[in-house]
Amino acid sequence: DADVTQTPRNRITKTGKRIMLECSQTKGHDRMYWYRQDPGLGLQLIYYSFDVKDINKGEISDGYSVSRQAQAKFSLSLESAIPNQTALYFCATSDARKEQETQYFGPGTRLLVL
Amino acid sequence: QKEVEQDPGPLSVPEGAIVSLNCTYSNSAFQYFMWYRQYSRKGPELLMYTYSSGNKEDGRFTAQVDKSSKYISLFIRDSQPSDSATYLCAMSGYNKLIFGAGTRLAVHP
């Protein structure tokens, strides 16, 4: 089984709809991240969480919210989806005990907002 | 100016070629430097990491960091079609990773 899983893998939605992307991990890591990836822009950090009670905004948090339901679960919500939120979304985890902060990524969710 | 600059390519080479992938950065506080490989429709996976300046070799892959020039490189020797992927550099700072845009590499038989 994959260490970092994301659901759904693909999603098509309409402008104005609320949607939630979910991430679960079995690696036992404290830190979890949400990124979006757009062609030519690389990975941009949306939100990150260093433990269940710690939530931080990344560089592009506007229009997004997150919930850390448990150490192993981190959800990303688009409150009112808009077309420029069409992108590939990745969840990642890292081990705070490791100095080099290697991040482990899920398989991604491909989101299309019409 | 972005903190990390990486040429997006695409880069197309014949099988067996030596590939050089590069990134430049602006923040001298970065200490850990990483290369991630991302196959189509997959999440990035860590390929190599290097602490501070110097070289690190792993099989056909060599990572170099020159902190004085704020320049990092990944060399792939005897490139194979299976190396076709997007390669992202990343640097550790402020408890976060800062990624380059990624270079798309195609190795053709």
CSV table of C-alpha atoms in Angstrom, one decimal:
chain,number,residue,atom,x,y,z
A,1,ASP,CA,0.0,0.0,0.0
A,2,ALA,CA,1.1,3.5,-0.8
A,3,ASP,CA,2.5,5.5,2.2
A,4,VAL,CA,0.8,8.7,1.1
A,5,THR,CA,-2.6,8.5,-0.5
A,6,GLN,CA,-4.8,11.1,-2.0
A,7,THR,CA,-8.5,11.1,-2.9
A,8,PRO,CA,-10.0,11.6,-5.4
A,9,ARG,CA,-7.3,11.1,-8.1
A,10,ASN,CA,-9.3,13.1,-10.6
A,11,ARG,CA,-12.1,15.6,-10.1
A,12,ILE,CA,-14.1,17.8,-12.4
A,13,THR,CA,-16.2,20.5,-10.8
A,14,LYS,CA,-18.0,23.7,-11.7
A,15,THR,CA,-17.2,27.3,-10.7
A,16,GLY,CA,-18.6,28.2,-7.3
A,17,LYS,CA,-18.8,24.6,-6.0
A,18,ARG,CA,-17.1,23.6,-2.7
A,19,ILE,CA,-14.8,20.7,-2.9
A,20,MET,CA,-12.5,18.8,-0.6
A,21,LEU,CA,-9.3,16.9,-1.4
A,22,GLU,CA,-8.2,14.4,1.1
A,23,CYS,CA,-4.7,13.1,2.1
A,24,SER,CA,-3.8,10.2,4.4
A,25,GLN,CA,-0.4,8.9,5.4
A,26,THR,CA,0.9,5.8,7.1
A,27,LYS,CA,4.5,7.0,7.5
A,28,GLY,CA,4.0,8.3,11.0
A,29,HIS,CA,5.3,11.8,10.0
A,30,ASP,CA,4.2,14.9,11.9
A,31,ARG,CA,4.5,17.4,9.1
A,32,MET,CA,2.1,17.5,6.2
A,33,TYR,CA,1.9,19.9,3.2
A,34,TRP,CA,-0.4,20.8,0.3
A,35,TYR,CA,1.1,22.0,-3.0
A,36,ARG,CA,-0.3,22.8,-6.4
A,37,GLN,CA,1.6,22.3,-9.6
A,38,ASP,CA,1.1,24.3,-12.7
A,39,PRO,CA,3.1,23.9,-16.0
A,40,GLY,CA,6.2,26.1,-15.9
A,41,LEU,CA,5.6,27.2,-12.2
A,42,GLY,CA,6.7,24.1,-10.4
A,43,LEU,CA,5.4,23.3,-6.9
A,44,GLN,CA,3.8,26.1,-5.0
A,45,LEU,CA,3.1,25.7,-1.3
A,46,ILE,CA,-0.6,26.3,-0.3
A,47,TYR,CA,-0.7,25.3,3.4
A,48,TYR,CA,1.5,23.3,5.8
A,49,SER,CA,1.0,21.7,9.2
A,50,PHE,CA,3.7,20.7,11.6
A,51,ASP,CA,1.4,18.9,14.0
A,52,VAL,CA,-2.4,18.5,14.6
A,53,LYS,CA,-2.7,21.9,16.3
A,54,ASP,CA,-0.4,23.8,13.9
A,55,ILE,CA,-1.6,25.2,10.6
A,56,ASN,CA,0.3,27.7,8.5
A,57,LYS,CA,-0.3,29.5,5.2
A,58,GLY,CA,2.0,29.0,2.3
A,59,GLU,CA,2.7,31.3,-0.6
A,60,ILE,CA,-0.7,30.9,-2.3
A,61,SER,CA,-3.3,30.2,0.4
A,62,ASP,CA,-6.0,32.6,-0.9
A,63,GLY,CA,-9.1,30.7,-1.9
A,64,TYR,CA,-8.1,27.6,0.0
A,65,SER,CA,-8.6,26.2,3.6
A,66,VAL,CA,-7.3,23.1,5.3
A,67,SER,CA,-8.1,20.8,8.2
A,68,ARG,CA,-5.7,18.5,10.1
A,69,GLN,CA,-8.2,16.0,11.5
A,70,ALA,CA,-5.5,13.7,12.9
A,71,GLN,CA,-1.7,13.2,12.6
A,72,ALA,CA,-2.3,11.0,9.5
A,73,LYS,CA,-5.0,13.1,7.8
A,74,PHE,CA,-4.8,16.6,6.1
A,75,SER,CA,-7.6,17.9,3.9
A,76,LEU,CA,-7.6,20.8,1.5
A,77,SER,CA,-10.9,22.6,0.7
A,78,LEU,CA,-11.7,25.0,-2.1
A,79,GLU,CA,-14.6,27.0,-0.7
A,80,SER,CA,-15.8,28.3,-4.0
A,81,ALA,CA,-13.9,26.9,-6.9
A,82,ILE,CA,-12.8,29.1,-9.8
A,83,PRO,CA,-11.3,28.1,-13.1
A,84,ASN,CA,-7.7,29.3,-12.3
A,85,GLN,CA,-7.6,26.7,-9.5
A,86,THR,CA,-7.4,24.1,-12.2
A,87,ALA,CA,-4.1,22.3,-11.4
A,88,LEU,CA,-2.5,19.2,-10.1
A,89,TYR,CA,-2.6,19.1,-6.3
A,90,PHE,CA,-0.1,17.1,-4.2
A,91,CYS,CA,0.0,16.3,-0.6
A,92,ALA,CA,3.4,15.6,1.0
A,93,THR,CA,4.8,14.6,4.4
A,94,SER,CA,8.1,14.9,6.2
A,95,ASP,CA,9.7,13.7,9.4
A,96,ALA,CA,10.5,16.5,11.8
A,97,ARG,CA,13.3,14.4,13.3
A,98,LYS,CA,15.3,14.4,10.1
A,99,GLU,CA,17.4,17.4,9.5
A,100,GLN,CA,17.2,17.4,5.7
A,101,GLU,CA,13.4,17.6,5.6
A,102,THR,CA,12.9,15.1,2.8
A,103,GLN,CA,9.3,15.3,1.7
A,104,TYR,CA,7.3,12.3,0.5
A,105,PHE,CA,4.6,13.0,-2.0
A,106,GLY,CA,1.3,11.4,-2.8
A,107,PRO,CA,0.2,10.5,-6.3
A,108,GLY,CA,-1.6,13.8,-6.9
A,109,THR,CA,-5.2,14.9,-7.6
A,110,ARG,CA,-5.9,16.3,-11.0
A,111,LEU,CA,-8.6,19.0,-10.6
A,112,LEU,CA,-10.5,20.7,-13.4
A,113,VAL,CA,-12.8,23.7,-12.6
A,114,LEU,CA,-15.2,24.5,-15.4
B,1,GLN,CA,13.0,37.3,-8.9
B,2,LYS,CA,12.3,33.7,-7.9
B,3,GLU,CA,14.3,32.2,-5.0
B,4,VAL,CA,15.1,29.2,-7.2
B,5,GLU,CA,15.5,29.4,-11.0
B,6,GLN,CA,15.5,26.3,-13.2
B,7,ASP,CA,15.3,26.1,-17.0
B,8,PRO,CA,12.1,24.2,-17.8
B,9,GLY,CA,13.5,22.7,-21.0
B,10,PRO,CA,12.4,20.4,-22.6
B,11,LEU,CA,15.8,18.7,-22.9
B,12,SER,CA,16.0,15.9,-25.5
B,13,VAL,CA,19.1,13.7,-25.6
B,14,PRO,CA,20.0,10.3,-27.2
B,15,GLU,CA,20.4,7.2,-25.1
B,16,GLY,CA,23.9,7.0,-23.5
B,17,ALA,CA,24.4,10.8,-23.4
B,18,ILE,CA,25.6,12.7,-20.3
B,19,VAL,CA,22.9,15.0,-19.1
B,20,SER,CA,23.5,18.1,-17.0
B,21,LEU,CA,20.6,19.7,-15.1
B,22,ASN,CA,21.1,23.0,-13.2
B,23,CYS,CA,19.5,25.4,-10.8
B,24,THR,CA,20.5,28.8,-9.4
B,25,TYR,CA,19.3,30.3,-6.2
B,26,SER,CA,19.4,33.6,-4.4
B,27,ASN,CA,19.2,32.8,-0.7
B,28,SER,CA,22.6,32.0,0.9
B,29,ALA,CA,20.8,30.5,4.0
B,30,PHE,CA,19.9,27.3,2.1
B,31,GLN,CA,21.8,24.3,3.6
B,32,TYR,CA,20.2,21.2,2.0
B,33,PHE,CA,19.9,20.7,-1.7
B,34,MET,CA,17.8,18.0,-3.3
B,35,TRP,CA,16.8,16.6,-6.6
B,36,TYR,CA,13.4,15.1,-7.1
B,37,ARG,CA,12.3,13.1,-10.1
B,38,GLN,CA,8.7,13.1,-11.3
B,39,TYR,CA,7.4,10.7,-13.8
B,40,SER,CA,4.3,11.6,-15.8
B,41,ARG,CA,1.1,11.4,-13.7
B,42,LYS,CA,3.1,10.6,-10.6
B,43,GLY,CA,4.2,12.5,-7.5
B,44,PRO,CA,7.8,13.7,-7.1
B,45,GLU,CA,10.2,11.3,-5.5
B,46,LEU,CA,13.5,12.1,-3.9
B,47,LEU,CA,16.5,11.2,-6.0
B,48,MET,CA,19.4,12.7,-4.1
B,49,TYR,CA,20.2,15.2,-1.5
B,50,THR,CA,23.4,17.1,-0.6
B,51,TYR,CA,24.3,19.0,2.5
B,52,SER,CA,26.2,22.3,1.9
B,53,SER,CA,28.9,22.4,-0.9
B,54,GLY,CA,30.4,19.4,-2.6
B,55,ASN,CA,29.7,16.4,-4.7
B,56,LYS,CA,27.6,13.3,-4.1
B,57,GLU,CA,27.5,10.3,-6.3
B,58,ASP,CA,24.9,7.5,-6.5
B,59,GLY,CA,25.3,5.1,-9.4
B,60,ARG,CA,24.9,7.1,-12.6
B,61,PHE,CA,23.8,10.2,-10.8
B,62,THR,CA,26.1,12.9,-9.4
B,63,ALA,CA,24.9,16.0,-7.5
B,64,GLN,CA,27.1,19.1,-7.2
B,65,VAL,CA,26.6,22.1,-5.0
B,66,ASP,CA,28.6,25.3,-5.4
B,67,LYS,CA,27.4,27.6,-2.6
B,68,SER,CA,29.8,30.4,-3.5
B,69,SER,CA,28.1,30.6,-6.9
B,70,LYS,CA,24.7,29.6,-5.6
B,71,TYR,CA,24.5,27.0,-8.3
B,72,ILE,CA,23.6,23.3,-8.1
B,73,SER,CA,23.8,20.6,-10.8
B,74,LEU,CA,22.7,17.1,-11.4
B,75,PHE,CA,24.6,14.9,-13.8
B,76,ILE,CA,23.3,11.7,-15.3
B,77,ARG,CA,25.8,9.4,-17.0
B,78,ASP,CA,24.9,6.9,-19.6
B,79,SER,CA,21.3,8.2,-19.8
B,80,GLN,CA,18.5,5.7,-20.4
B,81,PRO,CA,15.0,6.1,-21.8
B,82,SER,CA,13.8,5.2,-18.2
B,83,ASP,CA,15.4,8.5,-17.1
B,84,SER,CA,12.8,10.4,-19.1
B,85,ALA,CA,11.0,12.5,-16.5
B,86,THR,CA,10.8,16.0,-15.0
B,87,TYR,CA,13.6,16.8,-12.6
B,88,LEU,CA,13.0,19.3,-9.8
B,89,CYS,CA,15.6,20.9,-7.7
B,90,ALA,CA,14.6,21.8,-4.1
B,91,MET,CA,16.3,23.7,-1.3
B,92,SER,CA,15.7,23.5,2.4
B,93,GLY,CA,15.0,26.8,4.2
B,94,TYR,CA,12.7,28.2,6.8
B,95,ASN,CA,11.4,24.7,7.6
B,96,LYS,CA,10.1,24.5,4.0
B,97,LEU,CA,11.3,23.2,0.7
B,98,ILE,CA,11.6,25.7,-2.1
B,99,PHE,CA,11.3,24.1,-5.5
B,100,GLY,CA,12.5,25.0,-8.9
B,101,ALA,CA,10.0,24.8,-11.8
B,102,GLY,CA,11.4,21.5,-13.0
B,103,THR,CA,13.2,20.5,-16.2
B,104,ARG,CA,11.6,18.0,-18.5
B,105,LEU,CA,14.0,15.5,-19.9
B,106,ALA,CA,13.4,13.1,-22.7
B,107,VAL,CA,16.0,10.3,-23.5
B,108,HIS,CA,15.3,8.7,-26.8
B,109,PRO,CA,16.6,5.3,-27.9
